[in-house]
């Protein structure tokens, strides 16, 4: 926009409309729209955000033409109200209010009652025949103006009022009489002079000018900047300024002020929900000095006004086609609307309101689908702390897996299992977790770790289990030997009660009451998601490792398993010793023997999961982690062998056997296990492991097939980076699969494909697709290698700092990095499909359940996203919104 | 090529030439070329490699037309020689020899004297009037044919000959008389029948047919396949077959056979170099039964023949424009040439011969530059084991840093320093090295590790120091406590002598004499490289961390420092305690204090290196490794604290202080340090570290400037992955640099740029170049993240297996992966230069000194390559060859 003398910087409310939000700000556009709709709105005008930006660009000078336009607008306002600004007989009073494009509640400044001075206050007394009101209004104006414009601390005024109340022996501001207010006004003016070095301005045009400038400048206050940073609002939007003729809610009991939602923002119920304060100005509601009444009470005290308000509320809702958040004032029985905007609401309310609006014929189903924040659905599937509880948060970690849990502290997984067997609820508290801890995580109600980020082992496994987890709680120090912990000076012992909230990251050192989530998908949500299903183009699958998870995923709407990890199966108590035998085997024969023992376990695992998903594809990933993850930890062994050596000597047989294990673990130790002997490298160096797994998969499928179950296994090779790896592992797997099918005389439809989780795989995707029948992006690992960040380390160390410094806009492990990782994905999709037209492509990283990432996957034209079962509803909704274009 | 009856499968020697190597094989093309040049070559013809491939394609059947062409060729050969194949009066005898496109010495089969049978042998007696010769020839034929064609073990024949010699009381085959050979022929035929189940074939056409098939099939013998795998020769080349009329070197003292190089292949001296065996057939030279004479002796015994040979050698050298490797036979005073090919030679000989050929007007300087294998220059700069030494290799590791070293075993770096001070040579033997070991590596003569690959810490640091290293020697087990090691059953103690050869990976458990390399660039090499410099387009810089290394780099021709690592400066004994104070500091103030103490050290380091490189750019990389690398190892601390706890109790003050360090180390411990808090992340989280380093750099430059030294520091930010990281670190560095320059009132020209070592950096390179003034590819790290391989782990675990299985063609840490890593580099170069036209781009990974990778960098149009000082000559030559198009 070019700026000239002709540029229109000022809009009367009847000159604007809702579409001009960018120029007029949210409040200004709402007032304009209500004015156009014929609703009772005080007269006024809006100075545009463009004027604000020009003001900044010119180092605090008004752009050419602005002053003249303001003057003209004030003249028009005088004409419309029949009052005159600064007139000692019939003075016009105005409020000056900020209003940015996005709502920033309480962040910027508002000044009421502007236009009062020593003369006009006298006129106000006469006009209202209410001396107390008038002097109260003046002192309010002095307080607000001095605070906002002259930077005088408002507490000095409040102290004076408190002194006056004490002297008068009264408790409530409303009981202060006119004389007292009047003498306080004098005192306030003296204080202003003392603090600011100038007289309180009596010239009303100067008041207005200073107020407008102050509102502009409040855009750059520290709190406003912090707020924008947190909510990711651009700095270059600027704020508009609304100048509104004053109406007064504090002119007696037939006056008042209030806020209301057109529907219940918690439940979505279709009835007005809000608060009303009799004989008060808006700021009194915010200040919380008096307790407001429920809006319904207005129906009894002022039935006509209430009826009018209800009608307006319905009209606005229909007009905006959404639930509204309203502000209003009643001046001596006359209703004025001061604000309307779309109301914030809970997930449940969002869904129910959207559905009700469809019922009421206001929205189409497709529109309804776009109206619910997909991420918010997460709230519905987790326990939360009873809002009635009072508690103190002792420290905060990462909100790694949502939901709240309360239980007694245990420090090791075995204790968690014992306590569970004894019927106790425990919280497993660890420095960090490893696969060795999984049985303890299963037994505990929740997990709290001192290290590790939102995609650390603890977080990923807990999310997969749908179990609350607070991770990377840096203030937490554990003394494993003493079985104690300390957090910010608070010491706790094993067995002490603790509550963690994985949705907020809060840790509370006490037992709290929780509210459980519904045990199944509520009917209303199921119906709503069925609308989403009609709109979306991508399939939604789930990551699930057990029949229970698979069943849960189906219940929540998944139509396939995109990632079934086989390593968790290796971790269970009855298998781990065999797995360890296999790893410690010195000969291929000994290894083969151990693998033979594992085969029936794996086959049973696969029977369970393939059966649960009958007729849907189950993508089974062959062994992925480095083998040393299945062995005892090096650190533990070092301590234990040192103890044994000193206490029993080097000849002790236990020392010697433990030392042998230590040596093997040291031999297998890797500097950077994430980049070591894992994924398909394992399957190539030890082909017998993958052969056993593929055999187990197809024996399971054939067994089910003979029972009439339609088993659909797909085999996924992890971590492929070269065409040769793909070909070698593909051929080996196909050989075994075909052999098993031939032995059983049955024909199982299957595909063999690969995870795309290395930058090189993206670059050579065209070559991989010559062999691979499907791709599944493993974006956790792909993000790690593309950025060179270890998920186990980065989220607890430098990522928080990076977010703070805006070096990262989002944590790339939570929100897919489109520019880097995404560009590589795009390259892979393009060259993969060039090579194989019908290549099925999905995603099975954590991002598969994050709405923005799901939208990006839609843009890449992926066939499916796969996420943890509890995120399936989110992904269904996000995929629909992406297809409808409302989520980009 | 399409195959039909008309396809020509057989070429007489006078029908081919040197350009037909692909079709005729190396030997066939050489014989054809010599025939065309009018040199004395026996008559004969070549069956093409195409015939061989068709033979394989048709499962061992001759392609249509081949048999007829062979028959016709034999008729022509009969006509030209005037002899008849199988004729009992005047028999034609032939040799059947393999000959692939590439030389595969001794890998495939040759049969001499074919055409002999019970009848023709009698004719041979008559024709040669030499009964002993004829029967000797027949028994040789039976032995070779039976071995090659009928798969009879040749040892059973050799045993029979040995028995006969014992019975006759003679030692030398040449003393066996005609009658004995004749009776041995009868015995051999009986043995053949027994072992192969068939009579020895008397029909000469059958002999020929079987021999041709056997030569074809020898292409697929195990040893040939293994050889091809090792030398990276494609399997689908096939071999040609040469059928050559026999000439005999064993017809008396005026006959003989020999091999010769036209120049000395070790020194390059311009004189015939070779061996000659009187009265012998070619196989006798190979068999090594008799000791040949030096070729010069022929000058005395047959001066005319020698003169003819010398003339032919000169002619061939001029003809082929290169030093030739010749085979010849003299039959009763008449010289026959049997083979010519370019001769293999040492690096020194290669350079000297190429230069001599320029002097002689045979080659241009540019051609000479293309004639030396760049990688071979490495030989010239390292000590080697005296070839006169006899020794046994006890085990083999990776040839991680070239050169040989001999010394006494030490197991820790401090001992290496003590021993050096005591005047002893030591070899540092470690499981793996860390930066804590660097002072020991400096003190030791060489390094041997049990773990880690060719780019492990030990390997990289050793190569940087030009110190021999054998890494990842898996057979090596160290008992650190007992100060002993064992290797394949051999036990050694501290102080025992050991020799390592970092060029071969050999480990020898004894003291050996070494031959030292020249102390400076020899004049002849300097001149030769100056020719290369004229041809090349890229600059060659060096990676150097010390003034000594920088001086060495200049001496070897580097015109800049592409990578000066600052972390090694932190490791020196007088600094490490301050660095540790800095890391363990609990407050920014304490950290600042430690950094202040480090500043003068760093400044002095930079003064030294900038001075050594005066007028050339020095690219200084700010701190790169994670801070915990400067702290004691977690494993060591775990053992020590456990010992102290048990032995002295938890109240012991030493235990408590060590435990505090342990806790800090545990706190800083990272799962995958390669992907952790390092590179520019460090500089962003702890900006005071980079600020100190930049201050030290520019204080050094200003100090030098005031002394009239032209210091040219460039600041390199490591591990940038986002535009925001680049901008933040750029601005911080620039601020300090400009401030220091302003304080000193001097103007230092400098650039600030970044390492490109993450896939994401390649993808967003265009954005980075908005800020960065240069790029330097860190291809070690880029390879790690692109493949998802940790260099510390992969080279010692799965990479060898991958190479064996041909999943990888080369170790990507040694030879740049063009398809994956290279594609990302190309993307970065393109978008970087789009964004900033004059962007300077180089490479400073290990690949900067590897010829194939240098060639790729030339293709990418990089401005420079930077490598370790000792690789500078290699890079200079490779860059020239790339520019000349001979290295691609």
PDB file of N, CA and C in Angstrom, chain A residues 432 451 481 634-635 642-643 645-646 666-667 669-675 681 684 725 758-760 763 767 785-790 792-793 798 802 817 819, chain B residues 432 451 634-635 642-643 645-646 666-667 669-675 681 684 725 758-760 763 767 785-790 792-793 798 802 817 819:
ATOM      1  N   UNK A 432      16.911 -41.354  32.766  1.00  0.00           N
ATOM      2  CA  UNK A 432      16.341 -41.505  31.419  1.00  0.00           C
ATOM      3  C   UNK A 432      15.969 -42.975  31.304  1.00  0.00           C
ATOM      4  N   UNK A 451      16.233 -36.525  32.057  1.00  0.00           N
ATOM      5  CA  UNK A 451      16.880 -36.201  30.784  1.00  0.00           C
ATOM      6  C   UNK A 451      16.033 -36.700  29.616  1.00  0.00           C
ATOM      7  N   UNK A 481      21.013 -44.799  44.608  1.00  0.00           N
ATOM      8  CA  UNK A 481      21.422 -45.683  45.711  1.00  0.00           C
ATOM      9  C   UNK A 481      20.588 -45.403  46.954  1.00  0.00           C
ATOM     10  N   UNK A 634      26.469 -50.552  29.924  1.00  0.00           N
ATOM     11  CA  UNK A 634      27.909 -50.520  30.170  1.00  0.00           C
ATOM     12  C   UNK A 634      28.210 -49.885  31.519  1.00  0.00           C
ATOM     13  N   UNK A 635      27.521 -48.807  31.834  1.00  0.00           N
ATOM     14  CA  UNK A 635      27.818 -48.089  33.068  1.00  0.00           C
ATOM     15  C   UNK A 635      27.544 -48.949  34.297  1.00  0.00           C
ATOM     16  N   UNK A 642      33.608 -53.538  39.128  1.00  0.00           N
ATOM     17  CA  UNK A 642      34.590 -52.917  40.023  1.00  0.00           C
ATOM     18  C   UNK A 642      34.298 -53.333  41.469  1.00  0.00           C
ATOM     19  N   UNK A 643      33.025 -53.316  41.830  1.00  0.00           N
ATOM     20  CA  UNK A 643      32.641 -53.741  43.189  1.00  0.00           C
ATOM     21  C   UNK A 643      33.074 -55.175  43.454  1.00  0.00           C
ATOM     22  N   UNK A 645      35.300 -56.984  41.957  1.00  0.00           N
ATOM     23  CA  UNK A 645      36.754 -57.146  41.913  1.00  0.00           C
ATOM     24  C   UNK A 645      37.361 -56.774  43.257  1.00  0.00           C
ATOM     25  N   UNK A 646      36.917 -55.647  43.809  1.00  0.00           N
ATOM     26  CA  UNK A 646      37.519 -55.202  45.069  1.00  0.00           C
ATOM     27  C   UNK A 646      37.033 -56.056  46.224  1.00  0.00           C
ATOM     28  N   UNK A 666      31.544 -53.927  25.978  1.00  0.00           N
ATOM     29  CA  UNK A 666      32.526 -52.918  25.552  1.00  0.00           C
ATOM     30  C   UNK A 666      32.863 -53.082  24.079  1.00  0.00           C
ATOM     31  N   UNK A 667      32.973 -54.342  23.677  1.00  0.00           N
ATOM     32  CA  UNK A 667      33.283 -54.633  22.279  1.00  0.00           C
ATOM     33  C   UNK A 667      32.179 -54.102  21.361  1.00  0.00           C
ATOM     34  N   UNK A 669      30.117 -51.720  22.152  1.00  0.00           N
ATOM     35  CA  UNK A 669      29.808 -50.329  22.462  1.00  0.00           C
ATOM     36  C   UNK A 669      30.034 -49.448  21.235  1.00  0.00           C
ATOM     37  N   UNK A 670      29.148 -48.512  21.038  1.00  0.00           N
ATOM     38  CA  UNK A 670      29.307 -47.601  19.909  1.00  0.00           C
ATOM     39  C   UNK A 670      29.320 -46.160  20.400  1.00  0.00           C
ATOM     40  N   UNK A 671      30.131 -45.341  19.746  1.00  0.00           N
ATOM     41  CA  UNK A 671      30.219 -43.930  20.103  1.00  0.00           C
ATOM     42  C   UNK A 671      28.880 -43.245  19.851  1.00  0.00           C
ATOM     43  N   UNK A 672      28.275 -43.603  18.744  1.00  0.00           N
ATOM     44  CA  UNK A 672      27.024 -42.961  18.317  1.00  0.00           C
ATOM     45  C   UNK A 672      26.069 -44.045  17.824  1.00  0.00           C
ATOM     46  N   UNK A 673      25.439 -44.725  18.767  1.00  0.00           N
ATOM     47  CA  UNK A 673      24.632 -45.885  18.370  1.00  0.00           C
ATOM     48  C   UNK A 673      23.562 -45.540  17.332  1.00  0.00           C
ATOM     49  N   UNK A 674      23.105 -44.290  17.340  1.00  0.00           N
ATOM     50  CA  UNK A 674      22.081 -43.902  16.369  1.00  0.00           C
ATOM     51  C   UNK A 674      22.602 -44.040  14.936  1.00  0.00           C
ATOM     52  N   UNK A 675      23.915 -43.954  14.800  1.00  0.00           N
ATOM     53  CA  UNK A 675      24.532 -44.021  13.478  1.00  0.00           C
ATOM     54  C   UNK A 675      25.365 -45.293  13.333  1.00  0.00           C
ATOM     55  N   UNK A 681      21.359 -52.626   8.351  1.00  0.00           N
ATOM     56  CA  UNK A 681      22.763 -53.062   8.465  1.00  0.00           C
ATOM     57  C   UNK A 681      22.843 -54.334   9.290  1.00  0.00           C
ATOM     58  N   UNK A 684      21.777 -57.263   7.332  1.00  0.00           N
ATOM     59  CA  UNK A 684      22.720 -57.668   6.290  1.00  0.00           C
ATOM     60  C   UNK A 684      23.925 -58.356   6.925  1.00  0.00           C
ATOM     61  N   UNK A 725      21.478 -52.158  -0.586  1.00  0.00           N
ATOM     62  CA  UNK A 725      20.869 -52.630   0.664  1.00  0.00           C
ATOM     63  C   UNK A 725      19.426 -53.067   0.401  1.00  0.00           C
ATOM     64  N   UNK A 758      16.751 -41.717   5.954  1.00  0.00           N
ATOM     65  CA  UNK A 758      18.104 -41.170   5.839  1.00  0.00           C
ATOM     66  C   UNK A 758      18.125 -40.200   4.661  1.00  0.00           C
ATOM     67  N   UNK A 759      18.880 -39.122   4.773  1.00  0.00           N
ATOM     68  CA  UNK A 759      18.963 -38.196   3.639  1.00  0.00           C
ATOM     69  C   UNK A 759      19.357 -38.917   2.351  1.00  0.00           C
ATOM     70  N   UNK A 760      20.260 -39.866   2.447  1.00  0.00           N
ATOM     71  CA  UNK A 760      20.693 -40.529   1.226  1.00  0.00           C
ATOM     72  C   UNK A 760      19.546 -41.314   0.596  1.00  0.00           C
ATOM     73  N   UNK A 763      17.712 -39.005  -1.542  1.00  0.00           N
ATOM     74  CA  UNK A 763      18.427 -38.642  -2.768  1.00  0.00           C
ATOM     75  C   UNK A 763      18.365 -39.771  -3.797  1.00  0.00           C
ATOM     76  N   UNK A 767      16.133 -44.998  -7.255  1.00  0.00           N
ATOM     77  CA  UNK A 767      16.771 -46.313  -7.329  1.00  0.00           C
ATOM     78  C   UNK A 767      16.103 -47.291  -6.366  1.00  0.00           C
ATOM     79  N   UNK A 785      19.044 -36.957  11.161  1.00  0.00           N
ATOM     80  CA  UNK A 785      20.215 -36.933  10.298  1.00  0.00           C
ATOM     81  C   UNK A 785      20.229 -35.696   9.410  1.00  0.00           C
ATOM     82  N   UNK A 786      19.072 -35.193   9.048  1.00  0.00           N
ATOM     83  CA  UNK A 786      19.057 -33.993   8.200  1.00  0.00           C
ATOM     84  C   UNK A 786      19.601 -32.792   8.967  1.00  0.00           C
ATOM     85  N   UNK A 787      19.197 -32.676  10.225  1.00  0.00           N
ATOM     86  CA  UNK A 787      19.700 -31.586  11.064  1.00  0.00           C
ATOM     87  C   UNK A 787      21.029 -31.939  11.737  1.00  0.00           C
ATOM     88  N   UNK A 788      21.312 -33.240  11.845  1.00  0.00           N
ATOM     89  CA  UNK A 788      22.446 -33.628  12.685  1.00  0.00           C
ATOM     90  C   UNK A 788      22.156 -33.437  14.161  1.00  0.00           C
ATOM     91  N   UNK A 789      20.881 -33.633  14.544  1.00  0.00           N
ATOM     92  CA  UNK A 789      20.491 -33.541  15.954  1.00  0.00           C
ATOM     93  C   UNK A 789      20.116 -34.938  16.446  1.00  0.00           C
ATOM     94  N   UNK A 790      20.636 -35.354  17.563  1.00  0.00           N
ATOM     95  CA  UNK A 790      20.166 -36.581  18.189  1.00  0.00           C
ATOM     96  C   UNK A 790      18.937 -36.261  19.017  1.00  0.00           C
ATOM     97  N   UNK A 792      17.654 -37.861  21.335  1.00  0.00           N
ATOM     98  CA  UNK A 792      17.853 -38.139  22.762  1.00  0.00           C
ATOM     99  C   UNK A 792      18.579 -37.001  23.464  1.00  0.00           C
ATOM    100  N   UNK A 793      19.348 -36.242  22.723  1.00  0.00           N
ATOM    101  CA  UNK A 793      20.181 -35.225  23.357  1.00  0.00           C
ATOM    102  C   UNK A 793      19.653 -33.806  23.135  1.00  0.00           C
ATOM    103  N   UNK A 798      19.949 -28.122  23.612  1.00  0.00           N
ATOM    104  CA  UNK A 798      19.972 -26.825  22.944  1.00  0.00           C
ATOM    105  C   UNK A 798      18.667 -26.435  22.264  1.00  0.00           C
ATOM    106  N   UNK A 802      17.278 -22.722  21.406  1.00  0.00           N
ATOM    107  CA  UNK A 802      17.060 -22.349  20.010  1.00  0.00           C
ATOM    108  C   UNK A 802      15.658 -21.780  19.802  1.00  0.00           C
ATOM    109  N   UNK A 817       9.780 -30.176   9.676  1.00  0.00           N
ATOM    110  CA  UNK A 817      10.532 -29.076   9.055  1.00  0.00           C
ATOM    111  C   UNK A 817      10.353 -29.150   7.545  1.00  0.00           C
ATOM    112  N   UNK A 819      11.065 -27.002   5.127  1.00  0.00           N
ATOM    113  CA  UNK A 819      12.111 -26.432   4.276  1.00  0.00           C
ATOM    114  C   UNK A 819      13.296 -27.386   4.091  1.00  0.00           C
TER     115      UNK A 819
ATOM    116  N   UNK B 432      40.909 -47.415  21.779  1.00  0.00           N
ATOM    117  CA  UNK B 432      40.631 -46.366  20.804  1.00  0.00           C
ATOM    118  C   UNK B 432      41.182 -45.089  21.420  1.00  0.00           C
ATOM    119  N   UNK B 451      39.980 -50.526  18.079  1.00  0.00           N
ATOM    120  CA  UNK B 451      38.681 -50.145  17.531  1.00  0.00           C
ATOM    121  C   UNK B 451      38.800 -48.869  16.705  1.00  0.00           C
ATOM    122  N   UNK B 634      33.690 -40.855  31.170  1.00  0.00           N
ATOM    123  CA  UNK B 634      32.668 -41.353  32.089  1.00  0.00           C
ATOM    124  C   UNK B 634      33.037 -42.731  32.616  1.00  0.00           C
ATOM    125  N   UNK B 635      33.511 -43.583  31.740  1.00  0.00           N
ATOM    126  CA  UNK B 635      33.807 -44.954  32.148  1.00  0.00           C
ATOM    127  C   UNK B 635      34.904 -44.994  33.206  1.00  0.00           C
ATOM    128  N   UNK B 642      33.742 -45.828  42.129  1.00  0.00           N
ATOM    129  CA  UNK B 642      33.336 -47.072  42.779  1.00  0.00           C
ATOM    130  C   UNK B 642      34.464 -47.586  43.675  1.00  0.00           C
ATOM    131  N   UNK B 643      35.674 -47.532  43.163  1.00  0.00           N
ATOM    132  CA  UNK B 643      36.826 -47.973  43.969  1.00  0.00           C
ATOM    133  C   UNK B 643      36.954 -47.144  45.237  1.00  0.00           C
ATOM    134  N   UNK B 645      34.729 -45.346  46.769  1.00  0.00           N
ATOM    135  CA  UNK B 645      33.584 -45.520  47.669  1.00  0.00           C
ATOM    136  C   UNK B 645      33.768 -46.762  48.525  1.00  0.00           C
ATOM    137  N   UNK B 646      34.171 -47.850  47.887  1.00  0.00           N
ATOM    138  CA  UNK B 646      34.301 -49.093  48.640  1.00  0.00           C
ATOM    139  C   UNK B 646      35.524 -49.046  49.541  1.00  0.00           C
ATOM    140  N   UNK B 666      28.145 -36.997  33.883  1.00  0.00           N
ATOM    141  CA  UNK B 666      26.906 -37.715  33.572  1.00  0.00           C
ATOM    142  C   UNK B 666      25.843 -36.764  33.032  1.00  0.00           C
ATOM    143  N   UNK B 667      25.817 -35.588  33.635  1.00  0.00           N
ATOM    144  CA  UNK B 667      24.851 -34.583  33.205  1.00  0.00           C
ATOM    145  C   UNK B 667      25.102 -34.179  31.753  1.00  0.00           C
ATOM    146  N   UNK B 669      26.677 -36.014  29.594  1.00  0.00           N
ATOM    147  CA  UNK B 669      26.792 -37.197  28.737  1.00  0.00           C
ATOM    148  C   UNK B 669      25.730 -37.165  27.647  1.00  0.00           C
ATOM    149  N   UNK B 670      26.119 -37.545  26.454  1.00  0.00           N
ATOM    150  CA  UNK B 670      25.162 -37.582  25.352  1.00  0.00           C
ATOM    151  C   UNK B 670      25.117 -38.980  24.754  1.00  0.00           C
ATOM    152  N   UNK B 671      23.922 -39.371  24.362  1.00  0.00           N
ATOM    153  CA  UNK B 671      23.743 -40.679  23.725  1.00  0.00           C
ATOM    154  C   UNK B 671      24.518 -40.747  22.419  1.00  0.00           C
ATOM    155  N   UNK B 672      24.457 -39.662  21.675  1.00  0.00           N
ATOM    156  CA  UNK B 672      25.081 -39.612  20.355  1.00  0.00           C
ATOM    157  C   UNK B 672      25.795 -38.275  20.198  1.00  0.00           C
ATOM    158  N   UNK B 673      26.990 -38.198  20.784  1.00  0.00           N
ATOM    159  CA  UNK B 673      27.662 -36.903  20.816  1.00  0.00           C
ATOM    160  C   UNK B 673      27.867 -36.299  19.427  1.00  0.00           C
ATOM    161  N   UNK B 674      27.961 -37.151  18.413  1.00  0.00           N
ATOM    162  CA  UNK B 674      28.144 -36.620  17.059  1.00  0.00           C
ATOM    163  C   UNK B 674      26.961 -35.743  16.649  1.00  0.00           C
ATOM    164  N   UNK B 675      25.807 -36.018  17.249  1.00  0.00           N
ATOM    165  CA  UNK B 675      24.585 -35.296  16.903  1.00  0.00           C
ATOM    166  C   UNK B 675      24.116 -34.420  18.067  1.00  0.00           C
ATOM    167  N   UNK B 681      26.154 -24.935  17.544  1.00  0.00           N
ATOM    168  CA  UNK B 681      25.195 -24.980  18.664  1.00  0.00           C
ATOM    169  C   UNK B 681      25.876 -24.531  19.945  1.00  0.00           C
ATOM    170  N   UNK B 684      26.272 -20.880  20.061  1.00  0.00           N
ATOM    171  CA  UNK B 684      25.022 -20.145  20.270  1.00  0.00           C
ATOM    172  C   UNK B 684      24.570 -20.275  21.717  1.00  0.00           C
ATOM    173  N   UNK B 725      20.955 -19.816  12.352  1.00  0.00           N
ATOM    174  CA  UNK B 725      22.246 -20.094  12.992  1.00  0.00           C
ATOM    175  C   UNK B 725      23.345 -19.283  12.308  1.00  0.00           C
ATOM    176  N   UNK B 758      26.082 -30.713   6.938  1.00  0.00           N
ATOM    177  CA  UNK B 758      24.816 -31.349   7.301  1.00  0.00           C
ATOM    178  C   UNK B 758      23.929 -31.374   6.063  1.00  0.00           C
ATOM    179  N   UNK B 759      23.146 -32.420   5.882  1.00  0.00           N
ATOM    180  CA  UNK B 759      22.243 -32.447   4.728  1.00  0.00           C
ATOM    181  C   UNK B 759      21.362 -31.210   4.669  1.00  0.00           C
ATOM    182  N   UNK B 760      20.907 -30.756   5.818  1.00  0.00           N
ATOM    183  CA  UNK B 760      20.024 -29.591   5.787  1.00  0.00           C
ATOM    184  C   UNK B 760      20.754 -28.356   5.269  1.00  0.00           C
ATOM    185  N   UNK B 763      20.514 -28.389   1.632  1.00  0.00           N
ATOM    186  CA  UNK B 763      19.180 -28.073   1.127  1.00  0.00           C
ATOM    187  C   UNK B 763      18.894 -26.570   1.211  1.00  0.00           C
ATOM    188  N   UNK B 767      19.904 -19.986   1.247  1.00  0.00           N
ATOM    189  CA  UNK B 767      19.645 -19.082   2.371  1.00  0.00           C
ATOM    190  C   UNK B 767      20.934 -18.784   3.135  1.00  0.00           C
ATOM    191  N   UNK B 785      26.112 -38.018   8.205  1.00  0.00           N
ATOM    192  CA  UNK B 785      24.689 -37.767   8.368  1.00  0.00           C
ATOM    193  C   UNK B 785      23.899 -38.166   7.126  1.00  0.00           C
ATOM    194  N   UNK B 786      24.515 -38.063   5.950  1.00  0.00           N
ATOM    195  CA  UNK B 786      23.792 -38.454   4.743  1.00  0.00           C
ATOM    196  C   UNK B 786      23.515 -39.956   4.747  1.00  0.00           C
ATOM    197  N   UNK B 787      24.513 -40.720   5.132  1.00  0.00           N
ATOM    198  CA  UNK B 787      24.347 -42.175   5.215  1.00  0.00           C
ATOM    199  C   UNK B 787      23.740 -42.614   6.547  1.00  0.00           C
ATOM    200  N   UNK B 788      23.856 -41.757   7.570  1.00  0.00           N
ATOM    201  CA  UNK B 788      23.516 -42.228   8.914  1.00  0.00           C
ATOM    202  C   UNK B 788      24.524 -43.216   9.452  1.00  0.00           C
ATOM    203  N   UNK B 789      25.804 -43.023   9.065  1.00  0.00           N
ATOM    204  CA  UNK B 789      26.896 -43.871   9.580  1.00  0.00           C
ATOM    205  C   UNK B 789      27.774 -43.031  10.491  1.00  0.00           C
ATOM    206  N   UNK B 790      28.074 -43.521  11.674  1.00  0.00           N
ATOM    207  CA  UNK B 790      29.067 -42.864  12.511  1.00  0.00           C
ATOM    208  C   UNK B 790      30.443 -43.343  12.081  1.00  0.00           C
ATOM    209  N   UNK B 792      33.113 -43.261  13.634  1.00  0.00           N
ATOM    210  CA  UNK B 792      33.812 -43.961  14.705  1.00  0.00           C
ATOM    211  C   UNK B 792      33.382 -45.419  14.822  1.00  0.00           C
ATOM    212  N   UNK B 793      32.186 -45.701  14.365  1.00  0.00           N
ATOM    213  CA  UNK B 793      31.655 -47.054  14.565  1.00  0.00           C
ATOM    214  C   UNK B 793      31.635 -47.878  13.281  1.00  0.00           C
ATOM    215  N   UNK B 798      30.415 -52.548  10.230  1.00  0.00           N
ATOM    216  CA  UNK B 798      29.740 -53.122   9.072  1.00  0.00           C
ATOM    217  C   UNK B 798      30.310 -52.727   7.715  1.00  0.00           C
ATOM    218  N   UNK B 802      30.118 -54.722   4.181  1.00  0.00           N
ATOM    219  CA  UNK B 802      29.421 -54.099   3.054  1.00  0.00           C
ATOM    220  C   UNK B 802      30.303 -54.090   1.804  1.00  0.00           C
ATOM    221  N   UNK B 817      31.177 -40.211  -1.971  1.00  0.00           N
ATOM    222  CA  UNK B 817      30.000 -40.834  -2.572  1.00  0.00           C
ATOM    223  C   UNK B 817      29.310 -39.807  -3.473  1.00  0.00           C
ATOM    224  N   UNK B 819      26.918 -40.123  -5.731  1.00  0.00           N
ATOM    225  CA  UNK B 819      25.481 -40.259  -5.974  1.00  0.00           C
ATOM    226  C   UNK B 819      24.636 -39.676  -4.837  1.00  0.00           C
TER     227      UNK B 819
END
